[in-house]
Coordinates of C-alpha atoms and ligand atoms in Angstrom, one line a residue:
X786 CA 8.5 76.6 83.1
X787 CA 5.6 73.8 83.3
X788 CA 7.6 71.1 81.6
X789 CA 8.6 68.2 84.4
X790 CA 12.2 67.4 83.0
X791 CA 12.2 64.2 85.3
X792 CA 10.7 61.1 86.9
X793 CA 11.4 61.3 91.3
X794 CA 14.0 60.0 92.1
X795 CA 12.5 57.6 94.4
X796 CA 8.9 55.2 94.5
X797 CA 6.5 54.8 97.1
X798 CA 5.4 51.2 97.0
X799 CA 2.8 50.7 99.1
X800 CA 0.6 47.3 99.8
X801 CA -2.9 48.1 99.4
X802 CA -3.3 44.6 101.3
X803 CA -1.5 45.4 103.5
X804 CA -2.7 49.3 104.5
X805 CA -5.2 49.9 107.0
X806 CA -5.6 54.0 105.9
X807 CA -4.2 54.8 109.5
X808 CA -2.6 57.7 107.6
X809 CA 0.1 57.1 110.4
X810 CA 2.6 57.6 107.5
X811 CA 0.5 61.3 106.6
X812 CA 1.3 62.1 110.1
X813 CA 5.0 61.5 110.0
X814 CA 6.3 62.7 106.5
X815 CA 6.9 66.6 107.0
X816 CA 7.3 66.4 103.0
X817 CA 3.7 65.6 102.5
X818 CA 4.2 62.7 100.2
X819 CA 1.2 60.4 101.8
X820 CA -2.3 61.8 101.5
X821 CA -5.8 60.3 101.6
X822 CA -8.5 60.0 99.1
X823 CA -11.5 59.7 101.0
X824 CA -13.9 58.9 97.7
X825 CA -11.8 56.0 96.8
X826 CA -10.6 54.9 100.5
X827 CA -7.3 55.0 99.1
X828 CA -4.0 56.1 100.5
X829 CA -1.8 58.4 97.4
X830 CA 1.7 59.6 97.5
X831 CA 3.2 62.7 95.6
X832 CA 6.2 60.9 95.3
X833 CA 8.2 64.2 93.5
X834 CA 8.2 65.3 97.1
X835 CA 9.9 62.1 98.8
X836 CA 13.5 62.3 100.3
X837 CA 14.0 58.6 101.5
X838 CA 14.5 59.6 104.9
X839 CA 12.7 55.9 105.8
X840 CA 10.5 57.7 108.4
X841 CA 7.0 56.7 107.4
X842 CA 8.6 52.8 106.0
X843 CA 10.1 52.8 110.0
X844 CA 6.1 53.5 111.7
X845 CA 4.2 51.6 109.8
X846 CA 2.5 49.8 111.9
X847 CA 1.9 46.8 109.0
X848 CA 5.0 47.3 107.4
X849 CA 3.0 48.5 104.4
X850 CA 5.6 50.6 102.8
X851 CA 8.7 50.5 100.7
X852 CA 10.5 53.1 99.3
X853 CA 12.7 52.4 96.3
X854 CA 15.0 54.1 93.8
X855 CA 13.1 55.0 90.5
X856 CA 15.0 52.6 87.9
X857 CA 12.9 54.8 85.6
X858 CA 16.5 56.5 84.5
X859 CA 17.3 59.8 82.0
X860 CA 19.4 58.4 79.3
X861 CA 22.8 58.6 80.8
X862 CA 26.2 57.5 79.1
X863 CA 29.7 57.3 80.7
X864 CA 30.3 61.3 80.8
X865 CA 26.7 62.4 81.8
X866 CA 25.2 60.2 84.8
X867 CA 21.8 60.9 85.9
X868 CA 22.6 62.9 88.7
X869 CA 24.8 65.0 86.8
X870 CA 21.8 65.9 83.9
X871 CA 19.3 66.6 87.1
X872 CA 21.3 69.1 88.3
X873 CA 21.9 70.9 85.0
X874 CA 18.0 70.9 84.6
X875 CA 17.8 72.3 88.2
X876 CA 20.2 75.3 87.9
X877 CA 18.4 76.2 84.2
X878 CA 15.2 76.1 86.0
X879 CA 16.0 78.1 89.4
X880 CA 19.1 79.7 88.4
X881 CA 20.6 79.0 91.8
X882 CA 23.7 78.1 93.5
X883 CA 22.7 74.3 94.4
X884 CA 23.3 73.3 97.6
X885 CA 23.4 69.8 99.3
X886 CA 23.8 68.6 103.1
X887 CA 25.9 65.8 104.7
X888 CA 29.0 64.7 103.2
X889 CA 30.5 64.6 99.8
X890 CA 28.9 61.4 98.6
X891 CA 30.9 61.2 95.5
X892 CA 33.4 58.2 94.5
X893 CA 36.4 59.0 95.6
X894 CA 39.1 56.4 97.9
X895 CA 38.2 56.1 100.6
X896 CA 41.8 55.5 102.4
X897 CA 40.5 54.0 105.7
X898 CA 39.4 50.6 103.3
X899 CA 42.5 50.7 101.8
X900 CA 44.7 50.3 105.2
X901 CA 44.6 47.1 107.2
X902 CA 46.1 47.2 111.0
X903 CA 48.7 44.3 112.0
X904 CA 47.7 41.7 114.6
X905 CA 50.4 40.0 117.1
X906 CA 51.4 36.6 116.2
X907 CA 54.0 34.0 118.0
X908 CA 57.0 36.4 118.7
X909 CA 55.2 39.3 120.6
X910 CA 52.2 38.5 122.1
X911 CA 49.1 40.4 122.0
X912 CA 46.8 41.4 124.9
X913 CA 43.6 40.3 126.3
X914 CA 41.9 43.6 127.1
X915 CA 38.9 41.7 129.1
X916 CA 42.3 40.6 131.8
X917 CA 44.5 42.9 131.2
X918 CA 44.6 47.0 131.6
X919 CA 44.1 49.0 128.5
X920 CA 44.5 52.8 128.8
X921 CA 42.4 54.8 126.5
X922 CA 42.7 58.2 127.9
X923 CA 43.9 60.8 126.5
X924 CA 45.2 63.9 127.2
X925 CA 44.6 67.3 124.5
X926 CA 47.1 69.8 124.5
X927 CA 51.0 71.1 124.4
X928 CA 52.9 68.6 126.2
X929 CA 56.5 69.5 128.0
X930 CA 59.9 68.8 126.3
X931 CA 61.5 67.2 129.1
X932 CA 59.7 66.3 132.5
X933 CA 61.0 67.5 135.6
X934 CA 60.6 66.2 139.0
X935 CA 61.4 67.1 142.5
X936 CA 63.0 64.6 145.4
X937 CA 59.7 63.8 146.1
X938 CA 58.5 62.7 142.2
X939 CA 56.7 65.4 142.0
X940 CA 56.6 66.8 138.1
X941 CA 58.3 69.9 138.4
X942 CA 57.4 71.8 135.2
X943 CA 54.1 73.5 134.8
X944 CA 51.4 71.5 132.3
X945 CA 49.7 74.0 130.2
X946 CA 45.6 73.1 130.4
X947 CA 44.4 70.0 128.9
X948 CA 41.3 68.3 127.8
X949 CA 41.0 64.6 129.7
X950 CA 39.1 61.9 127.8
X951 CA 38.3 59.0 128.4
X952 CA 38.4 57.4 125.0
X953 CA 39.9 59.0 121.7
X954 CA 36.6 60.0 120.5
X955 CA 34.4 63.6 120.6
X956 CA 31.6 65.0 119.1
X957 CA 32.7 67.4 116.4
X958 CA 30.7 70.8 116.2
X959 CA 27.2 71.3 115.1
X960 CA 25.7 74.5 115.5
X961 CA 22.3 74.9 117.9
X962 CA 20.3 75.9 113.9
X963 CA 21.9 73.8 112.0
X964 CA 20.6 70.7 114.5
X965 CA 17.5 70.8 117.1
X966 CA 17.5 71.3 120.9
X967 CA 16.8 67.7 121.7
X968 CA 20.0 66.6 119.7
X969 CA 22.3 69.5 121.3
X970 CA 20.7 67.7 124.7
X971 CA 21.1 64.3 123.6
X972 CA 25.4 65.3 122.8
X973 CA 25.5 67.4 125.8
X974 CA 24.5 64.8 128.3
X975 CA 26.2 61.9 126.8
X976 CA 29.3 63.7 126.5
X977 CA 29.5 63.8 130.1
X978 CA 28.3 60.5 130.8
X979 CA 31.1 59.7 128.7
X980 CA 33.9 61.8 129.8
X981 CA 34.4 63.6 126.8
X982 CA 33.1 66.4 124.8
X983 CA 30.9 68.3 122.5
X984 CA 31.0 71.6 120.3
X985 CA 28.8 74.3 119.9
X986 CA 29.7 74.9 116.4
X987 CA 29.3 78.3 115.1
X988 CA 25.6 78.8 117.0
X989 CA 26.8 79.8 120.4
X990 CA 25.7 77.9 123.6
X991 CA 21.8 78.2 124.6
X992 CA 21.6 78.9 128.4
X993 CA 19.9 75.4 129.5
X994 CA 23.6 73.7 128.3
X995 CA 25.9 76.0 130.6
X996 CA 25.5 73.6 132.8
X997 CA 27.4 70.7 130.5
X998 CA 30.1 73.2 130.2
X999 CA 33.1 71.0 131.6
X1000 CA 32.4 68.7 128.8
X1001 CA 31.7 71.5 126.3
X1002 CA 33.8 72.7 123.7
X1003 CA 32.9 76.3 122.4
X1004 CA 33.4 77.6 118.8
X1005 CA 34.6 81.3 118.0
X1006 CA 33.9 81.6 114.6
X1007 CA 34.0 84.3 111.9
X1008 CA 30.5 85.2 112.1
X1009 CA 31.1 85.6 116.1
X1010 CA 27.5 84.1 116.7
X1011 CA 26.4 84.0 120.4
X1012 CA 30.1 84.9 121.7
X1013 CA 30.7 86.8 124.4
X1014 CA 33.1 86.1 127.9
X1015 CA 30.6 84.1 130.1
X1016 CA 30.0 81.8 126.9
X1017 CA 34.0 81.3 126.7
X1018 CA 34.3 81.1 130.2
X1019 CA 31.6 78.7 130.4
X1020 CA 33.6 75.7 128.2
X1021 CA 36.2 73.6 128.8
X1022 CA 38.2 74.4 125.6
X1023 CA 37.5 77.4 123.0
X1024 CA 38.3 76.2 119.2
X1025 CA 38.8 79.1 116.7
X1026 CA 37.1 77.7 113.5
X1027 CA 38.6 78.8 110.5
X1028 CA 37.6 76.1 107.6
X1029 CA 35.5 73.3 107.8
X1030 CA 35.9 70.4 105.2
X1031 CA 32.5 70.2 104.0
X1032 CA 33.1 73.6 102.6
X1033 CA 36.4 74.9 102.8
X1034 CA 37.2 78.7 101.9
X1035 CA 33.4 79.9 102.7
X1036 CA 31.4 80.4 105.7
X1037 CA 28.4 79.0 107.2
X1038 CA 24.6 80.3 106.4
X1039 CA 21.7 79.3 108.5
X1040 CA 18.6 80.0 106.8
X1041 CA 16.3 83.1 108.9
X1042 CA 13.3 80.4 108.6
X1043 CA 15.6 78.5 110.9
X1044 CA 16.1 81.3 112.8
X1045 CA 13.4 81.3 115.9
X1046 CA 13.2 83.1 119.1
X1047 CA 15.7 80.8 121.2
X1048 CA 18.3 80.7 118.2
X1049 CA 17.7 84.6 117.4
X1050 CA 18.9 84.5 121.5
X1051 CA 21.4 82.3 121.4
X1052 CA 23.5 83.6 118.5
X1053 CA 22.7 87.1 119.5
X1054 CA 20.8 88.0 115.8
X1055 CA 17.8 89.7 114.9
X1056 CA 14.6 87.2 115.0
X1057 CA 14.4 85.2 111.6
X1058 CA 17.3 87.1 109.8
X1059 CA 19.7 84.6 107.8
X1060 CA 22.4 83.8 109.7
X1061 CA 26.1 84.2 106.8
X1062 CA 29.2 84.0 108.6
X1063 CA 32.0 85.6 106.5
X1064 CA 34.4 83.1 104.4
X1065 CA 37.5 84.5 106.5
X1066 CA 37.9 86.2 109.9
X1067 CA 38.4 89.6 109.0
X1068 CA 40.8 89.7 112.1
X1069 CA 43.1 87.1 110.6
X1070 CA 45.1 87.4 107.3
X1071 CA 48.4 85.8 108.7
X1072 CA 49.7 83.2 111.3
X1073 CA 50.8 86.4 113.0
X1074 CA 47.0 87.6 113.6
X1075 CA 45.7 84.0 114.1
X1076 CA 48.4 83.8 117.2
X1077 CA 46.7 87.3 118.4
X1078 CA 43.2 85.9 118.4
X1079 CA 44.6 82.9 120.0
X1080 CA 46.3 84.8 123.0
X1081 CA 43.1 87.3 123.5
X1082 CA 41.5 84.2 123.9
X1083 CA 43.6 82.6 126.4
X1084 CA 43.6 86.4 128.5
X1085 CA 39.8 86.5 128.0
X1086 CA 39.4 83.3 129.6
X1087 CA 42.7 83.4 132.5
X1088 CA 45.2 81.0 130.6
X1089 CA 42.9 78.2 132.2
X1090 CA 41.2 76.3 129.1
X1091 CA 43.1 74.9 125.7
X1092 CA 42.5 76.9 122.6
X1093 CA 42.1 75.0 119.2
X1094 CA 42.2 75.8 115.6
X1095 CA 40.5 73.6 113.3
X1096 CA 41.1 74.3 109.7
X1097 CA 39.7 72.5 106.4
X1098 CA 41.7 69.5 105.0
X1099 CA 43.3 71.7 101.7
X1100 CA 46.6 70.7 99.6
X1101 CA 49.2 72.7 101.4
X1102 CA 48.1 71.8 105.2
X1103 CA 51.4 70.9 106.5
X1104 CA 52.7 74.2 105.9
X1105 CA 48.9 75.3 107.6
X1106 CA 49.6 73.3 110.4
X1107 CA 53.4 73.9 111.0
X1108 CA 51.9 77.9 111.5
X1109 CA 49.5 77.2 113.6
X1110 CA 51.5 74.6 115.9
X1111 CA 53.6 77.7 116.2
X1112 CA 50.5 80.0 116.8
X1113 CA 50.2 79.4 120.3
X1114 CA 47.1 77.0 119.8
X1115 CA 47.0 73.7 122.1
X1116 CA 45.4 71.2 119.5
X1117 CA 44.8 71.2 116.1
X1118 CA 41.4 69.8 114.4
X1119 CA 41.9 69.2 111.0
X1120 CA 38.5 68.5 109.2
X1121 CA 38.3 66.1 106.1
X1122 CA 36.6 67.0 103.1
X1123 CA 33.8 64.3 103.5
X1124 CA 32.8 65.7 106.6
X1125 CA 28.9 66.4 107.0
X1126 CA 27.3 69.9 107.1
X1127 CA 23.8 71.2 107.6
X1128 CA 24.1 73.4 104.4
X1129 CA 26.9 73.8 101.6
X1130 CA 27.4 74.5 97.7
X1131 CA 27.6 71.4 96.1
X1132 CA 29.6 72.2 94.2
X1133 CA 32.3 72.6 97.4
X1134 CA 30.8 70.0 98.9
X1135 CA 32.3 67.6 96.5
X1136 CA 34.9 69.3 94.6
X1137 CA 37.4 71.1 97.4
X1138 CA 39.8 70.0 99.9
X1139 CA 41.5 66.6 100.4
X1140 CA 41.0 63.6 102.2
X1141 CA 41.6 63.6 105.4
X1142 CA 44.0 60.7 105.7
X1143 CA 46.5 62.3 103.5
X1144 CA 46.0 65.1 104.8
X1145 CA 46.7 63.4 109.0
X1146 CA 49.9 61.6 107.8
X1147 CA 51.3 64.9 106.1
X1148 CA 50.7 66.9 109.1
X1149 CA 52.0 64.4 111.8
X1150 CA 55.2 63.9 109.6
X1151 CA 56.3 67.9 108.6
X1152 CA 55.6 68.9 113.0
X1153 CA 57.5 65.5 113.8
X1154 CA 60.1 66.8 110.8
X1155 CA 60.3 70.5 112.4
X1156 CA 60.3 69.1 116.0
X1157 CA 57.3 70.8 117.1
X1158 CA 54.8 67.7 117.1
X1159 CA 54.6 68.3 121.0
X1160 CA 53.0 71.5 120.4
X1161 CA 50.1 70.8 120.0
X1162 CA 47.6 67.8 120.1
X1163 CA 46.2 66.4 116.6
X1164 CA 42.0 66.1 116.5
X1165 CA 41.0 64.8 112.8
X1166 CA 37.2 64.2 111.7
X1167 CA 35.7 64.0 108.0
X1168 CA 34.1 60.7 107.6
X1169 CA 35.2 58.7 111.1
X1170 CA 33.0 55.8 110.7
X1171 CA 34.0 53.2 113.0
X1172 CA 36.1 52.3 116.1
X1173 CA 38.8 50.8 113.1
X1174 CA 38.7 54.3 111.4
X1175 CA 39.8 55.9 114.8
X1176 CA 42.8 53.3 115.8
X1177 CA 43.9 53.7 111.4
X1178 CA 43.5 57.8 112.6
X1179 CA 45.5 57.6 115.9
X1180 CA 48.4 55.1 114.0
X1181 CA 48.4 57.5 111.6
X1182 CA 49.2 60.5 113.8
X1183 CA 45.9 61.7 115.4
X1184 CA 45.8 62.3 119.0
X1185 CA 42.3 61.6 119.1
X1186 CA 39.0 62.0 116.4
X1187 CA 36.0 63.8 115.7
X1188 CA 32.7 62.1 115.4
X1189 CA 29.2 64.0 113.9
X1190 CA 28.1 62.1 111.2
X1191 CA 28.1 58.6 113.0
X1192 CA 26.6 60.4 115.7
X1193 CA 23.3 61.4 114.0
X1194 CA 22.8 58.1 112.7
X1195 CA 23.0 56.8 116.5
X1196 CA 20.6 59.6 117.2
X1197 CA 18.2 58.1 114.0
X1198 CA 19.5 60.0 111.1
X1199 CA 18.6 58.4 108.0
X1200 CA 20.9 60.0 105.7
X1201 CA 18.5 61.3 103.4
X1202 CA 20.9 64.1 102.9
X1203 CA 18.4 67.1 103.1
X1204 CA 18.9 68.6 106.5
X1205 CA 19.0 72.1 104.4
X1206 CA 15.4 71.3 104.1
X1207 CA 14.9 72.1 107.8
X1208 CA 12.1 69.2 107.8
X1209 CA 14.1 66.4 109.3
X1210 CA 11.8 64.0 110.3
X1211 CA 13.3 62.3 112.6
X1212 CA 13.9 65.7 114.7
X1213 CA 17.6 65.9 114.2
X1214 CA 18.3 68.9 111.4
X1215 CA 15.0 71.2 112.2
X1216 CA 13.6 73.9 114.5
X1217 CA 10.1 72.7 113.9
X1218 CA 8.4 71.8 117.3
X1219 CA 6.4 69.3 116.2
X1220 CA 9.7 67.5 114.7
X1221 CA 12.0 68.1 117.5
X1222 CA 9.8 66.4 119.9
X1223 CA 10.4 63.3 117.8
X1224 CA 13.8 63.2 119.1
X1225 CA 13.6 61.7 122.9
X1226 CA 16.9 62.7 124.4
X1227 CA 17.0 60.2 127.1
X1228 CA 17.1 57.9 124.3
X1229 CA 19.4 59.9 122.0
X1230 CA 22.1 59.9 125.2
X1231 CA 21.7 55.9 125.8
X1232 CA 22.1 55.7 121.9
X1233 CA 25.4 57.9 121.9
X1234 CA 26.7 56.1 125.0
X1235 CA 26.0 53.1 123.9
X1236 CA 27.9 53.6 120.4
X1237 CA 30.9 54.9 122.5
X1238 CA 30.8 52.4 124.6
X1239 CA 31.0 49.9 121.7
X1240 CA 33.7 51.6 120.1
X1241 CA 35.5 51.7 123.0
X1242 CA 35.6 48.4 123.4
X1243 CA 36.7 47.4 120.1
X1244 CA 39.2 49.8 120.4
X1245 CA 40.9 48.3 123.3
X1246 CA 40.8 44.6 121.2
X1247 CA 41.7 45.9 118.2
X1248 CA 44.8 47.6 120.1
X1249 CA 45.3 44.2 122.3
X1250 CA 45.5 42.6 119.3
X1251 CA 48.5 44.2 118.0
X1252 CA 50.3 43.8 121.4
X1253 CA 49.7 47.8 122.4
X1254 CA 48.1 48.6 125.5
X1255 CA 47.6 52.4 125.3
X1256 CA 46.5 55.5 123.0
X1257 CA 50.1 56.9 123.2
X1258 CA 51.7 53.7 122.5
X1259 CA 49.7 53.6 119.3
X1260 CA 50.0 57.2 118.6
X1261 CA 51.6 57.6 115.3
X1262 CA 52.9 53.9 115.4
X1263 CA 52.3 53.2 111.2
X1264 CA 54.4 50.3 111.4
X1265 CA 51.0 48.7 112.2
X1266 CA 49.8 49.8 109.1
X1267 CA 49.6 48.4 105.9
X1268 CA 48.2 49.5 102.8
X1269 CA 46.8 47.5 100.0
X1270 CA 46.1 48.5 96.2
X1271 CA 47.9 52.0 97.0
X1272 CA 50.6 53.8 94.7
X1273 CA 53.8 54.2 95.3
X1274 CA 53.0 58.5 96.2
X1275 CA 50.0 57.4 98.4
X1276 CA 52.3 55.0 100.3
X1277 CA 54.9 57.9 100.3
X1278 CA 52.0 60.2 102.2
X1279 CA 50.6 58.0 104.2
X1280 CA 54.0 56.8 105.6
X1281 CA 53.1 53.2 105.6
X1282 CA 54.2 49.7 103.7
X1283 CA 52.8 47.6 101.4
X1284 CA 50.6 44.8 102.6
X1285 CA 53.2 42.1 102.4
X1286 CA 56.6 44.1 102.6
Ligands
SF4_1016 S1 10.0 61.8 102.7 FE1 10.4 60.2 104.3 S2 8.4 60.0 105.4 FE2 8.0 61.2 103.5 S3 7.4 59.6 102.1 FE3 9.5 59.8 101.7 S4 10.5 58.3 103.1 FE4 8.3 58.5 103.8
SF4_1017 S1 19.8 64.8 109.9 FE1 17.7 64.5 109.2 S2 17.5 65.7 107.3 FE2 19.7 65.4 107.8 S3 20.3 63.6 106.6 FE3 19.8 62.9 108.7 S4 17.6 62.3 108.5 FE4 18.1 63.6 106.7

């Protein structure tokens, strides 16, 4: 329309003192903020184009740059924030569904900050996991009613198949598309250094990662993208995705720009066609036909490998999960509704599904209720930040969590919240050569392993601390959770005390 309704959002502050016009940070900005004006021997910046993704602020090589919120603001009031007004003024210019990346950034609790874990004092003593053995493996899948064993001690009864990990941690599904080559490598290789595992997502598995495939866990989604038996056959686990909490009730879409040779191979789709996987299966419309899709799984691939359904955090998920425990499926993955994405409507982004703490404790509680909590194994993600997040997650009920978000940021994800874009610039969310090489993924697998390895580590004190020495000791133990500035109903949920009670 030729008017510009607004000010960027962000400023390019730059030290003219400072800059020696080594254009280092025209180089690195895919958005092509930074240009040079040879006449005036000047660096400029378009700054309408800026993301504050901190790429060129990180190379400078004389720290030369800043990037900082506009405080030039549109005249908000209580009801209508700026962010809010922007968007109108974007839909009446493009007329366009708006759509966002990451997670739901808006202000809603955030229940892990509102839960504190109990510490051993005086009367049962805690543990010190540098002298003292602290298990934190842990086993996925249906476990037995009652053990069995022969006069030798042999276990008598058959174990259905099971994931092993070594900690309570894996990295939740991303899509070969929706992130680059380098970061599928980089999760790939430090899943096994790790003894646990990664997932596909919906982009089936290109052929350079068969080789990860014990610590590999593929996706069968609705759009069926790159599945076929050697790609099942190829993973330790298959997980039938039927919601996602980023956006819950839809499918994915991968732009066809995104859609190059190697990902038109992979997910088995024509060369830069747009890649919409339907909002249901159209094989499923009942627990009866999710159980049918689970057991052609488990013939397709001999019985031998746990089959999961992960489903969107939504209001009546209890009742979700109570069918699916009873579906034949070996773990659940229950998916928050801050988890990230590489591409949703903002709308669903930040208006559907429920947290995911809510929604852990009311699923742990109705299978315990029914007796049916051995039937499968609990997997939660949406927003697992830390290694406190996890042991609140596994008190709660989990079995184990789901890690991506904290994952790209060990990988050098800025959170600029534009991976839709497809011009990450730090090589993580794009398809662009010249961007994915900026991704090393020796480094991204020492950076993953690393985090692990950290988290590990505080898991085992934070667990010593309250006097626990194992993952299934902890499992679903809330009477080592508090909560503090919670109502009475979120107390109810969340199955825990009052800080002080
Ligand atoms: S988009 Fe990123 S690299 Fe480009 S100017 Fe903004 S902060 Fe710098
Ligand atoms: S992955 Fe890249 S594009 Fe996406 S939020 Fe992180 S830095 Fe931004």
């Amino acid at each position: 329309m030729g008017i510009n309704f607004f000010y960027p959002e962000f400023e390019v502050v730059r030290n003219d003192l400072r800059c020696i016009r080594c254009q280092v940070c025209a180089r690195q900005c895919a958005n092509e903020v930074h240009f040079y004006d040879e006449k005036r021997d000047l660096m400029l910046s378009d700054e309408s184009k800026c993301v504050n993704c901190q790429r060129c602020v990180s190379l400078c090589p004389t720290r030369a740059l800043k990037i900082v919120k506009s405080n030039c603001r549109l005249r908000e009031n209580a009801n209508w924030d700026s962010d809010t007004i922007r968007e109108v003024y974007k839909q009446a210019g493009s007329g366009g569904v708006l759509l966002s990346s990451m997670g739901n950034p808006k202000k809603y609790p955030v229940y892990w900050d509102k839960i504190l874990i109990n510490a051993s004092q005086v009367t049962n003593p805690s543990i010190d996991p540098l002298r003292e053995p602290m298990e934190t493996r842990v086993f996925l899948g249906k476990k037995p009613q009652t053990l069995e064993r022969d006069e030798d001690g042999k276990l008598k009864c058959e174990l259905t198949p099971q994931l092993e990990l070594s900690l309570p941690v894996m990295f939740s599904a991303m899509s070969y598309g929706s992130i680059s080559y380098n970061a599928h490598e980089s999760l790939a290789r430090a899943a096994r250094e790790l003894g646990t595992y990664y997932n596909t997502g919906e982009g089936g598995l290109h052929e350079d990662f068969y080789v990860y495939g014990p610590n590999t866990i593929v996706q069968v989604a609705s759009g069926r993208f790159g599945v076929h038996r050697d790609y099942m056959e190829a993973g330790a686990a298959v997980e039938i995705k039927m919601g996602q909490g980023a956006k819950p009730g839809i499918g994915g879409h991968l732009p066809g720009t995104k859609v190059g040779a190697d990902i038109s191979r992979t997910r088995m789709i024509p060369e830069g066609s747009d890649a919409i996987s339907p909002a249901p299966h159209h094989d499923i419309y009942s627990i009866e036909d999710l159980r049918q899709l689970v057991y052609s799984i488990k013939e397709a691939t001999g019985h031998k490998k746990p089959v999961i359904v992960k489903v969107a955090a939504v209001h009546n998920i209890a009742a979700i999960a109570s069918g699916i425990a009873r579906s034949g499926a070996d773990i659940i993955a229950i998916d928050g509704f801050r988890g990230g994405t590489g591409a949703a409507p903002t709308r669903i982004r930040d208006s559907v599904g429920i947290p995911i703490e809510l929604a852990l404790a009311a699923v742990d509680q109705r299978l315990r209720d029914e007796g049916i909590r051995g039937n499968v194994s609990l997997v939660v993600g949406g927003s697992i930040r830390s290694s406190a997040d996890v042991v609140k997650a596994i008190a709660l009920g989990a079995d184990a969590c789901y890690i991506a978000t904290a994952a790209l940021l060990a990988l050098g994800c800025h959170l600029c919240r534009t991976c839709q874009s497809g011009k990450c610039n730090w090589g993580i969310a794009t398809q662009k050569p010249e961007l994915v090489k900026r991704l090393n993924p020796d480094m991204g697998t020492q950076r993953l392993v690393n985090l692990l390895t950290a988290w590990n580590h505080e898991i085992k004190e934070l667990m010593g601390g309250m006097g626990i020495n194992s993952i299934e000791a902890l499992r679903g133990n809330r009477l080592m959770l508090r909560g503090v500035g919670l109502t009475d109903a979120e107390l109810r949920i969340l199955g825990i005390s009052h800080a002080g009670e």
